[in-house]
CSV table of C-alpha atoms and ligand atoms in Angstrom, one decimal:
chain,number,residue,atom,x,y,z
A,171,UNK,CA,40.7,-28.9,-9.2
A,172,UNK,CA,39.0,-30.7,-6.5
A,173,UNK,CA,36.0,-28.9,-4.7
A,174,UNK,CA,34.4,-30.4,-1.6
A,175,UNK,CA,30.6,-30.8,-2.1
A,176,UNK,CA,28.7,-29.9,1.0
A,177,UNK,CA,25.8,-32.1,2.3
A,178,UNK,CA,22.2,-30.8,1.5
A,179,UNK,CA,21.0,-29.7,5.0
A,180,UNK,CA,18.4,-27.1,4.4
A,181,UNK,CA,15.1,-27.3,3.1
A,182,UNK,CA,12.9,-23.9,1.9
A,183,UNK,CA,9.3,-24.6,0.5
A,184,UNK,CA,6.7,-22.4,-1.1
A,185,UNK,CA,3.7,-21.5,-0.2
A,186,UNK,CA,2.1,-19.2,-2.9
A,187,UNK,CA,-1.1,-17.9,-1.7
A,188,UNK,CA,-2.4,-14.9,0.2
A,189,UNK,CA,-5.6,-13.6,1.6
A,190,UNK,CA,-4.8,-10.2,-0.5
A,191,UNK,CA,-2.3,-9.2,-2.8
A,192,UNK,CA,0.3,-6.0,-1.5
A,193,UNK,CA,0.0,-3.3,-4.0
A,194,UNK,CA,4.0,-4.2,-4.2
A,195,UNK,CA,3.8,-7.5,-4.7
A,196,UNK,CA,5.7,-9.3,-7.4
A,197,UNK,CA,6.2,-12.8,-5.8
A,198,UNK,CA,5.2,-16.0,-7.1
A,199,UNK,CA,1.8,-15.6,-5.4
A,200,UNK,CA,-2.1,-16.7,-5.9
A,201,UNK,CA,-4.9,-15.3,-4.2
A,202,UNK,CA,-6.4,-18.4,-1.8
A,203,UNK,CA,-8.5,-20.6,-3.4
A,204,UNK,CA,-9.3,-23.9,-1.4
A,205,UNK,CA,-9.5,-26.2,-4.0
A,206,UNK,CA,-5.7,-25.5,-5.3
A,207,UNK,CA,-4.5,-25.0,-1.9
A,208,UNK,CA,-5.2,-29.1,-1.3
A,209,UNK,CA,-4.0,-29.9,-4.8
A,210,UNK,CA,-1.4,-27.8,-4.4
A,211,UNK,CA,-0.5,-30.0,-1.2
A,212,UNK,CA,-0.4,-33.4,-2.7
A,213,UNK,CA,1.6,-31.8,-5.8
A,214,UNK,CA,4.0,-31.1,-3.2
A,215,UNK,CA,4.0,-34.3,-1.1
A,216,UNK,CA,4.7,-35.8,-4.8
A,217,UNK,CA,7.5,-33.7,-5.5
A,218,UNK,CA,9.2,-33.6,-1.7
A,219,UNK,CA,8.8,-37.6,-2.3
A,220,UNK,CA,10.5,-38.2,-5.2
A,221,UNK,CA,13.7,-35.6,-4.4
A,222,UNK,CA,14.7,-35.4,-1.1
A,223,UNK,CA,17.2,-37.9,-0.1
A,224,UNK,CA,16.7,-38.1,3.9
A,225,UNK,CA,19.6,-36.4,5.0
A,226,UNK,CA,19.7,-34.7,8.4
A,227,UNK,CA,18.3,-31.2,8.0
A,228,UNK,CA,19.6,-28.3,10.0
A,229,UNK,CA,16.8,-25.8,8.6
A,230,UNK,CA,13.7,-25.8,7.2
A,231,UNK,CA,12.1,-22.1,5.8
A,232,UNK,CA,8.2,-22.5,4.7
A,233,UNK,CA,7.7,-19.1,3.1
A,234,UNK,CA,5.5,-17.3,0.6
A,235,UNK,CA,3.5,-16.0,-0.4
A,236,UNK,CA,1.6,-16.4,2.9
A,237,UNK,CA,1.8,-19.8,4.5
A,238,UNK,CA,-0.3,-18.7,7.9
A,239,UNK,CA,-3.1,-18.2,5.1
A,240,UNK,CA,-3.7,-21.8,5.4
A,241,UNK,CA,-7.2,-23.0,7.5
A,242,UNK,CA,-6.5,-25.2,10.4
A,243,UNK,CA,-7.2,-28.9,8.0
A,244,UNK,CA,-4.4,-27.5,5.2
A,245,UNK,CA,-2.0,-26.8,7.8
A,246,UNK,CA,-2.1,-30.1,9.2
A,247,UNK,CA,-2.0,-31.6,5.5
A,248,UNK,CA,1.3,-29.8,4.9
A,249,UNK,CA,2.8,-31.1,8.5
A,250,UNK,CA,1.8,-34.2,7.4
A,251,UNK,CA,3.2,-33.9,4.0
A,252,UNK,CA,6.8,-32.6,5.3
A,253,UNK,CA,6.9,-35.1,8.1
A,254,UNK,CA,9.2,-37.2,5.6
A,255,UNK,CA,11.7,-34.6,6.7
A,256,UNK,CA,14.5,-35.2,9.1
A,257,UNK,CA,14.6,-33.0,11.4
A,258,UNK,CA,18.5,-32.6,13.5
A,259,UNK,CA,17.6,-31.7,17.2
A,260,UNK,CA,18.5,-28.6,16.7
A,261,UNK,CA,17.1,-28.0,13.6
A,262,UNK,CA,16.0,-24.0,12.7
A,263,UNK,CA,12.2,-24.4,11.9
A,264,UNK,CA,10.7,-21.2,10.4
A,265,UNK,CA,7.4,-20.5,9.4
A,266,UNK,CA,6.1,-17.3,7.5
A,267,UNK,CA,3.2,-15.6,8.9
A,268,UNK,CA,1.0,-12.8,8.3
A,269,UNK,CA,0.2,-10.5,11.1
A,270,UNK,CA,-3.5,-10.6,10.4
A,271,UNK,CA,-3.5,-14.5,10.4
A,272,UNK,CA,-1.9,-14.6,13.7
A,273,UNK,CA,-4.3,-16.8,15.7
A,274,UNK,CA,-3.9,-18.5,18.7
A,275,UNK,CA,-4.7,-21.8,17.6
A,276,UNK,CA,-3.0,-21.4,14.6
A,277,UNK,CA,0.5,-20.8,16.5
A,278,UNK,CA,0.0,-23.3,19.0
A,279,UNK,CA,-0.4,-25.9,15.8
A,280,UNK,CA,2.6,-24.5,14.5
A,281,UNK,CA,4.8,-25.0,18.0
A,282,UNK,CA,3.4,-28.3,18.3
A,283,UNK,CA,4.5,-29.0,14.7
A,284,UNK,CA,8.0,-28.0,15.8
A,285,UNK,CA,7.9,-24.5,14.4
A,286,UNK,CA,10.8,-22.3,16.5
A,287,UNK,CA,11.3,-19.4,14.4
A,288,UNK,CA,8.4,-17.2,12.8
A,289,UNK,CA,8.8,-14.5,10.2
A,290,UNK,CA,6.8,-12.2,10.5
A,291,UNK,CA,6.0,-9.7,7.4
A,292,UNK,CA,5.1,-6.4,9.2
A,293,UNK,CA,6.7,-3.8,6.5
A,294,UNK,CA,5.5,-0.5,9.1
A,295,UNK,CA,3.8,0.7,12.1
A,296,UNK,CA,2.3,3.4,10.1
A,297,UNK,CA,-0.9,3.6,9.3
A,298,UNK,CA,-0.6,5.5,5.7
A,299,UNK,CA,1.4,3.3,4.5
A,300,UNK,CA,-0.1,0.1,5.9
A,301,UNK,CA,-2.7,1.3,3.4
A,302,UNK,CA,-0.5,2.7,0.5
A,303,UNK,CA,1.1,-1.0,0.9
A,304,UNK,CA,-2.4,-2.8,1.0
A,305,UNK,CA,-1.3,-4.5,4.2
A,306,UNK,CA,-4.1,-5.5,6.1
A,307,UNK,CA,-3.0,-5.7,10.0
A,308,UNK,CA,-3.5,-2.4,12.4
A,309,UNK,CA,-0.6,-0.8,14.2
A,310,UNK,CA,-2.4,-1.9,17.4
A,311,UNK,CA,-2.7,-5.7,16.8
A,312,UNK,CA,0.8,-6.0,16.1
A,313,UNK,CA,2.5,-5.5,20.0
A,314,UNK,CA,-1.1,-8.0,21.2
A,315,UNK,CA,-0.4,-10.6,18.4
A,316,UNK,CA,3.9,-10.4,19.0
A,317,UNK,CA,2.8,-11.0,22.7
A,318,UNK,CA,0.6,-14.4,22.0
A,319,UNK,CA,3.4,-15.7,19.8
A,320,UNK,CA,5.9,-15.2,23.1
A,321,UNK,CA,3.2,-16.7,25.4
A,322,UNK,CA,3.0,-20.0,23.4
A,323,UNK,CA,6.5,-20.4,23.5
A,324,UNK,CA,8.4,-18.8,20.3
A,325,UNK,CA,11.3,-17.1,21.4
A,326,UNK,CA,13.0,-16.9,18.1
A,327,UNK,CA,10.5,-14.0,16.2
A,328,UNK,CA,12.0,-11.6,12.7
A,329,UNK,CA,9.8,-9.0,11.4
A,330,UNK,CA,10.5,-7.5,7.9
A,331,UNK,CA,10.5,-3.8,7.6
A,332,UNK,CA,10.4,-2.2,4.3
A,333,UNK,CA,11.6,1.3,4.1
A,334,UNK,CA,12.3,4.3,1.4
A,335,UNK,CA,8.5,3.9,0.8
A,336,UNK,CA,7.3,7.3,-1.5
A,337,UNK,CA,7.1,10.2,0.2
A,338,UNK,CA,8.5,8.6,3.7
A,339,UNK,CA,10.6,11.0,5.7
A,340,UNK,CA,13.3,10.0,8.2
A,341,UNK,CA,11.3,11.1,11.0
A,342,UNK,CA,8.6,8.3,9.9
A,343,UNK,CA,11.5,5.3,9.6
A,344,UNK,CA,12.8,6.5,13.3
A,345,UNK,CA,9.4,6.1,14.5
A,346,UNK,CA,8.5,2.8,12.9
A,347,UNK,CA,12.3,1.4,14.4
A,348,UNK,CA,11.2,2.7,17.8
A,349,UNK,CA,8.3,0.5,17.8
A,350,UNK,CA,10.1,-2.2,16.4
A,351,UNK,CA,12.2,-1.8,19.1
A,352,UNK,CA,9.5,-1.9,22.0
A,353,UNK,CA,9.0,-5.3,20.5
A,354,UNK,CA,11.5,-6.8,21.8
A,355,UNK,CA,12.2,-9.4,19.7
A,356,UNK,CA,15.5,-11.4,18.2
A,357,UNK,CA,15.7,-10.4,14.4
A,358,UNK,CA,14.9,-7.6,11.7
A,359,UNK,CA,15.6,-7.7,8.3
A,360,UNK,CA,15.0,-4.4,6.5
A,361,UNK,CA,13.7,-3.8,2.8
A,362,UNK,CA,14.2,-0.6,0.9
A,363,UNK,CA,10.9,-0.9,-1.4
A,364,UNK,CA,11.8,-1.7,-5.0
A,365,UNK,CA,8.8,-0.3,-7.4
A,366,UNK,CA,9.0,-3.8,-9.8
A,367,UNK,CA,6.9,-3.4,-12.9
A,368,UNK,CA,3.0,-5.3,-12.9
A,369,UNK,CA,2.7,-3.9,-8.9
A,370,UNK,CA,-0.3,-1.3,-8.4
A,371,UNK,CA,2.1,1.1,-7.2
A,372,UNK,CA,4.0,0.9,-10.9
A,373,UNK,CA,0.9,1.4,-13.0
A,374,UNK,CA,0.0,4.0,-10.2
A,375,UNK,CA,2.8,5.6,-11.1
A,376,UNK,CA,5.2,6.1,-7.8
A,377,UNK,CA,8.5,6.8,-7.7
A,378,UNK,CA,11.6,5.8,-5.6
A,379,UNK,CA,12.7,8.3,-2.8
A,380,UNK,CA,16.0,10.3,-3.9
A,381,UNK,CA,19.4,7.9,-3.3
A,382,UNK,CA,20.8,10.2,-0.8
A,383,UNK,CA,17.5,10.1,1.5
A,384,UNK,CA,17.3,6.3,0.8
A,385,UNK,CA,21.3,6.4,2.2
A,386,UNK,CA,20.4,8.4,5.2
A,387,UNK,CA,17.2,5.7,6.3
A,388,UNK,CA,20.0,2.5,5.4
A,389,UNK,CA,22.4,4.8,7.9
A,390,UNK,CA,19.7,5.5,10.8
A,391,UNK,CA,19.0,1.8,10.7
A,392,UNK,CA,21.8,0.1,11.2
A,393,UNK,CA,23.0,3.1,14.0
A,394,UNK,CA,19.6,2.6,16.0
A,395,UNK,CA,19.7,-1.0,15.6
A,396,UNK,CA,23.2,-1.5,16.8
A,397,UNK,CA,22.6,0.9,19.5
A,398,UNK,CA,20.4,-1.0,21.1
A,399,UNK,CA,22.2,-4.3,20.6
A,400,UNK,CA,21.3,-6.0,17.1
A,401,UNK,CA,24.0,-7.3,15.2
A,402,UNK,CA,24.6,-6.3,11.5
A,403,UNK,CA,25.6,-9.7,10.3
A,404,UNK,CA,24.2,-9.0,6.9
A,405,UNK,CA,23.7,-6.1,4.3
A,406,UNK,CA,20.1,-6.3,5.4
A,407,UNK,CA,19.6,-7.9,8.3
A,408,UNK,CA,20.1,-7.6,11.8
A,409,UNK,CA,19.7,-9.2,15.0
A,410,UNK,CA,20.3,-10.7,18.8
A,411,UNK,CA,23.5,-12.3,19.9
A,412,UNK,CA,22.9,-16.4,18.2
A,413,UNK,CA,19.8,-15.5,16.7
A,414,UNK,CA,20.9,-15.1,13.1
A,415,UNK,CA,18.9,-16.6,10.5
A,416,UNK,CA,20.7,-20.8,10.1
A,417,UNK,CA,18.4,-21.0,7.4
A,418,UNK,CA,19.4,-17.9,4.8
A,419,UNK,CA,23.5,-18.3,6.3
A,420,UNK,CA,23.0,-21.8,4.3
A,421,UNK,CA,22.1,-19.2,1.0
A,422,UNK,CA,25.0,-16.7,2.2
A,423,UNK,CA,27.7,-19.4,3.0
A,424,UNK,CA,27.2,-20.9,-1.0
A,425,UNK,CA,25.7,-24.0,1.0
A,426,UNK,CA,23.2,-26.3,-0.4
A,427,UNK,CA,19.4,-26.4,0.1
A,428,UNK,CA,16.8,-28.3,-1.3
A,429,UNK,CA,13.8,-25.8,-3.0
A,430,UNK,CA,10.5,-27.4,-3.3
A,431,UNK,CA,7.1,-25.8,-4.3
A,432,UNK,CA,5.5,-23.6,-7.1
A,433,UNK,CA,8.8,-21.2,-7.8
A,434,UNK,CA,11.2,-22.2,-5.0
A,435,UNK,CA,14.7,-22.2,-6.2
A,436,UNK,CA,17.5,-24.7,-4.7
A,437,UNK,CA,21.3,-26.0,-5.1
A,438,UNK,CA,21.7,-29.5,-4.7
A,439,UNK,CA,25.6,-31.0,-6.0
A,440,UNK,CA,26.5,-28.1,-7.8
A,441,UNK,CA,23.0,-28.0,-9.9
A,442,UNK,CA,20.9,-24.6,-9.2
A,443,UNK,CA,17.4,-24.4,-10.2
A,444,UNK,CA,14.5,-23.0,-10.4
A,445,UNK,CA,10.7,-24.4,-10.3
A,446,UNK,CA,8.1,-23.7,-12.7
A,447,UNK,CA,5.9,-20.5,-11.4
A,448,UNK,CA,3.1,-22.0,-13.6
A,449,UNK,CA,0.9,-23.5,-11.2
A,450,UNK,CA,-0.9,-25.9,-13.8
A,451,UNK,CA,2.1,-27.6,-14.4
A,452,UNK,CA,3.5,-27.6,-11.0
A,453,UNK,CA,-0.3,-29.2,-10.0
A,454,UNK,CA,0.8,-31.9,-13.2
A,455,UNK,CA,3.8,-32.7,-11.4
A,456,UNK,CA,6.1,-30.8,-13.9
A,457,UNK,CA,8.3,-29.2,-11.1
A,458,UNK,CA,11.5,-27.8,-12.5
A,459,UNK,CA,11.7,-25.3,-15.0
A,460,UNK,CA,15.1,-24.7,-15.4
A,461,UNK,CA,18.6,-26.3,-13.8
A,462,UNK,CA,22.1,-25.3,-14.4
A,463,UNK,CA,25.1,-27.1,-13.3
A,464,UNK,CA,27.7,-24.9,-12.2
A,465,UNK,CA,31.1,-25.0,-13.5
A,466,UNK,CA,34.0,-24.5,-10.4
A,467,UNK,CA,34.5,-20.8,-11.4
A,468,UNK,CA,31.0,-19.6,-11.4
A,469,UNK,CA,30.8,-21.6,-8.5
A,470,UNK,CA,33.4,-19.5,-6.6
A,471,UNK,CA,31.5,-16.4,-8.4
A,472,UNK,CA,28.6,-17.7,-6.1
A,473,UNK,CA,30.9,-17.8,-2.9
A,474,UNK,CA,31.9,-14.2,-3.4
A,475,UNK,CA,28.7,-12.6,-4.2
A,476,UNK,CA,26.8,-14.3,-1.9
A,477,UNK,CA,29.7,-14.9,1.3
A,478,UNK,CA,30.7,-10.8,1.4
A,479,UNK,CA,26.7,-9.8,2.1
A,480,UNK,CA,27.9,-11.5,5.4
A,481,UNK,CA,29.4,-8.5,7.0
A,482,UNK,CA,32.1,-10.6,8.4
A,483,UNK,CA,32.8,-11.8,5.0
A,484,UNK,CA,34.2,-14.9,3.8
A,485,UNK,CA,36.5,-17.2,6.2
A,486,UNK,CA,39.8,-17.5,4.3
A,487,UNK,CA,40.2,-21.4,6.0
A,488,UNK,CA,36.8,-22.5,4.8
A,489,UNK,CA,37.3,-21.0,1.0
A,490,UNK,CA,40.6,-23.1,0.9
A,491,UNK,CA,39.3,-26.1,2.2
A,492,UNK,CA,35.9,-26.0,-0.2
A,493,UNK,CA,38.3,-24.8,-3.4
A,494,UNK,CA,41.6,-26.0,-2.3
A,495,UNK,CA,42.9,-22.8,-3.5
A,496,UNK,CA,43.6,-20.1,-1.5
A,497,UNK,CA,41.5,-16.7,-1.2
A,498,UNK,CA,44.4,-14.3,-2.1
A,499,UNK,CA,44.7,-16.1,-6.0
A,500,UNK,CA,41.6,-15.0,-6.8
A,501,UNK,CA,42.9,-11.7,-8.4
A,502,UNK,CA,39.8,-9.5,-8.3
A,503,UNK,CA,40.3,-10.3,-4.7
A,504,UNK,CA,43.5,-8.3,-4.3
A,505,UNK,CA,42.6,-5.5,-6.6
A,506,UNK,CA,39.5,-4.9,-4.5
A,507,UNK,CA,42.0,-4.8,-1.3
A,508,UNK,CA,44.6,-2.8,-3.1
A,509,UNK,CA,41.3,-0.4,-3.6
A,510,UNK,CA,40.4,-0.8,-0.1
A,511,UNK,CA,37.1,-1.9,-0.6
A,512,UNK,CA,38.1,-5.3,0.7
A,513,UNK,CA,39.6,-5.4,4.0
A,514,UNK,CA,41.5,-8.5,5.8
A,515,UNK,CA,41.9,-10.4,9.2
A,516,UNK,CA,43.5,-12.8,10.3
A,517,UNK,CA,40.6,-14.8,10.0
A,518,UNK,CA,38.4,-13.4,6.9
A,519,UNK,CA,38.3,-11.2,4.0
A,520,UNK,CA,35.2,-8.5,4.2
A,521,UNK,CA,33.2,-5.6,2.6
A,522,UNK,CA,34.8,-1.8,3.9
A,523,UNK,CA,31.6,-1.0,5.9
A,524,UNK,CA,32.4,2.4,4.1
A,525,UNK,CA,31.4,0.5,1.0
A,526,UNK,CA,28.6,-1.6,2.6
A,527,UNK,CA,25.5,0.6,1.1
A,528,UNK,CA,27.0,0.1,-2.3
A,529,UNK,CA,28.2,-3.6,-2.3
A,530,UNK,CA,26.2,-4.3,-5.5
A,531,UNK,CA,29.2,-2.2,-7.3
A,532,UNK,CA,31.7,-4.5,-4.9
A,533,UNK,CA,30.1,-7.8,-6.0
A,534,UNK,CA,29.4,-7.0,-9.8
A,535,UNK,CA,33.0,-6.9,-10.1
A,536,UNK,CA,33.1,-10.4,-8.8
A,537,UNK,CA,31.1,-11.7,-12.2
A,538,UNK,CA,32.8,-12.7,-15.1
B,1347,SAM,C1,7.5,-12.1,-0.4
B,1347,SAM,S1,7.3,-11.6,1.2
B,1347,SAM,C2,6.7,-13.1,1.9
B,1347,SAM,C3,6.3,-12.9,3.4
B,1347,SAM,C4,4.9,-12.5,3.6
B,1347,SAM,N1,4.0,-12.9,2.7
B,1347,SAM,C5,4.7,-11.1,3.8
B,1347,SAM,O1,4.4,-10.4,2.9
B,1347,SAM,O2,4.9,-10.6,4.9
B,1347,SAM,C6,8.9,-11.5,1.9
B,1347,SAM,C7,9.3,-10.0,2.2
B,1347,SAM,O3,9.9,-9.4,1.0
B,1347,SAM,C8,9.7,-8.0,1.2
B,1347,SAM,N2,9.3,-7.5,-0.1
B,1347,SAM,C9,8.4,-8.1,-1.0
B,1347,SAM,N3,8.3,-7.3,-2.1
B,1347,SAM,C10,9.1,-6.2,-1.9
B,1347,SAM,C11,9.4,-5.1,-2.7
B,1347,SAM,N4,8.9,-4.8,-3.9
B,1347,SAM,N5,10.4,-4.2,-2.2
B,1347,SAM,C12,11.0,-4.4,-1.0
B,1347,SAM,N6,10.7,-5.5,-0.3
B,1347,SAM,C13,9.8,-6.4,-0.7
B,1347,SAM,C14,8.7,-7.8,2.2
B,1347,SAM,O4,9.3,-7.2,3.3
B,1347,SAM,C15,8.2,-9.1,2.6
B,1347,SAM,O5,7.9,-9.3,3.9
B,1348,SF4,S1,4.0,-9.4,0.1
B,1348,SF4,FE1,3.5,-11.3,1.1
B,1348,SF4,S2,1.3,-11.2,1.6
B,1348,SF4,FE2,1.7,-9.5,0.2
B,1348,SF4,S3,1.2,-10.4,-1.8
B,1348,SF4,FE3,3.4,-10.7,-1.5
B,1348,SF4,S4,3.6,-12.7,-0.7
B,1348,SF4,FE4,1.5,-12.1,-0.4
């Protein structure tokens, strides 16, 4: 059967170093250290070099690990080092930052750079938890700081928000969305915290809030966000009329991306793979770790499990035009709709929202 290979138009890179480590923390992450940060960033030219094929790129995500970590020389070694990239006019340019790196010179370098989208890892407003989290920003920098990044130009601004933190009550999300809210800005994509083994707060011992409390924050964020005009347009995330994230659609839509940097993953014709997260060989110029070519059905697996997080789902015409094969054939499909967990329009095929807090049961069902 034929499938239609889409053209590789997004780029993500890694940064993997941070000022401090969160006590949650199980990213492919180092703490700074100059000397690997410049290595690091000829590694990198090396590997952007030898892989990318010029195309015309609609995104570009440099994330982390902590990218704004970088001093004002390394961040114009890694402009330099990308500038191989082609950028489209309209191209989605995000950056990663830390609240606590958030300096004015340092934006203005990025908006000069053609940075237009900033990602901003905030987690909460509240003070405990900053702490419980090992986040190192105060609730009072962050409305200054989101203030400078508007001056300078950026008008395209996500924070992330984690939620279900230990002990956390409803009350304390409602408050944290409310100064969210005051922010003002275009996106928000939401995190319920997931204790992963070798974080502080798993040797420490915490536990997960109970699944029905957990339920009832997912519930009061998507009602307060909508209320005041963000668009659910993903399990997770949320935001302003045209500001959803070009750069993780390409990841929801099945699309390809090139992945470069210590642990970045990509899809280029049909291959997925994964860097090495051993920074020794990455700095040797050993970059991938593992690649797997796809074969066409775990390549429609892909479209489903990735396509339905899009809470407008899949578009019917697009699936038969990649697959030339139409949705309805795909028989876990119409069991799912017979079930009424998949519901249809003329135009696409989507997730119940009564079924949207458990879609990882949905999409399971989707793997062979
Ligand atoms: C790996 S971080 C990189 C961005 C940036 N370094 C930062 O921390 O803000 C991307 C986002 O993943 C989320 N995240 C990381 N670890 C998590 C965990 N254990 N549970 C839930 N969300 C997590 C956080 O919201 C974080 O902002
Ligand atoms: S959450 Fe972000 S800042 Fe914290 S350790 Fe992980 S990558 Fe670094």
């Amino acid at each position: 059967m034929k499938m239609v290979n889409s053209q590789n138009k997004s780029v993500y890179i890694h940064i993997p170093f941070c000022d401090t480590i969160c006590s949650y923390c199980d990213f492919c992450k180092f703490l700074k250290n100059d000397e690997w940060i410049d290595k690091y960033l000829d590694s990198l030219e090396k590997e952007i070099k030898n892989n990318y094929k010029g195309e015309i790129l609609d995104t570009i995500y440099i994330g982390g690990g902590t990218p704004s970590c970088l001093n004002k020389e390394q961040l114009t070694k890694l402009f330099n080092v990308i500038k191989v990239l082609n950028k489209n006019k309209e191209c989605e340019f995000t950056f990663e930052c830390n609240m606590e790196n958030i300096t004015e010179y340092k934006l203005k370098l990025l908006y000069e750079n053609g940075v237009n989208r900033l990602s901003i890892g905030i987690q909460t407003f509240n003070e405990k938890y900053l702490s419980f989290l090992n986040r190192k920003h105060t609730k009072e920098e962050i409305a200054n700081k989101i203030k400078i990044c508007k001056e300078i130009g950026f008008k395209n601004i996500n924070i992330d928000l984690i939620y279900g933190l230990p002990n956390q009550t409803l009350e304390e999300l409602n408050s944290d969305i409310d100064e969210f809210l005051k922010l003002d800005i275009t996106h928000i994509s939401t995190y319920s915290l997931i204790i992963e083994p070798n974080t502080k707060i798993y040797i420490d011992n915490n536990k997960n809030i109970d699944e029905d409390l957990d339920y009832e924050m997912y519930k009061l964020i998507c009602g307060k966000l909508k209320d005041n005009g963000y668009n659910h347009y993903e399990i997770s995330n949320f935001s302003k009329k045209g500001y959803e994230s070009k750069h993780n659609l390409t990841y929801w839509n099945n699309d390809n991306y090139y992945g470069f940097g210590l642990g970045a993953s990509g899809y280029i014709d049909n291959v997925r793979y994964d860097n090495t997260k051993n920074i020794n060989k990455y700095l040797s110029g050993e970059y991938v770790k593992e690649s797997h070519k796809l074969n066409l059905n775990e390549t429609i697996e892909n479209e489903f499990i990735l396509g339905l997080r899009k809470i407008k789902g899949i578009d019917k015409e697009t699936f038969k035009k990649k697959y030339n094969k139409d949705i309805k054939e795909i028989e876990v499909v119409n069991k799912l709709i017979k079930e009424n967990k998949l519901l249809e329009d003329e135009k696409n095929i989507y997730i119940n929202k009564d079924y949207i807090y458990v879609s990882n049961d949905i999409l399971v069902e989707f793997i062979d």
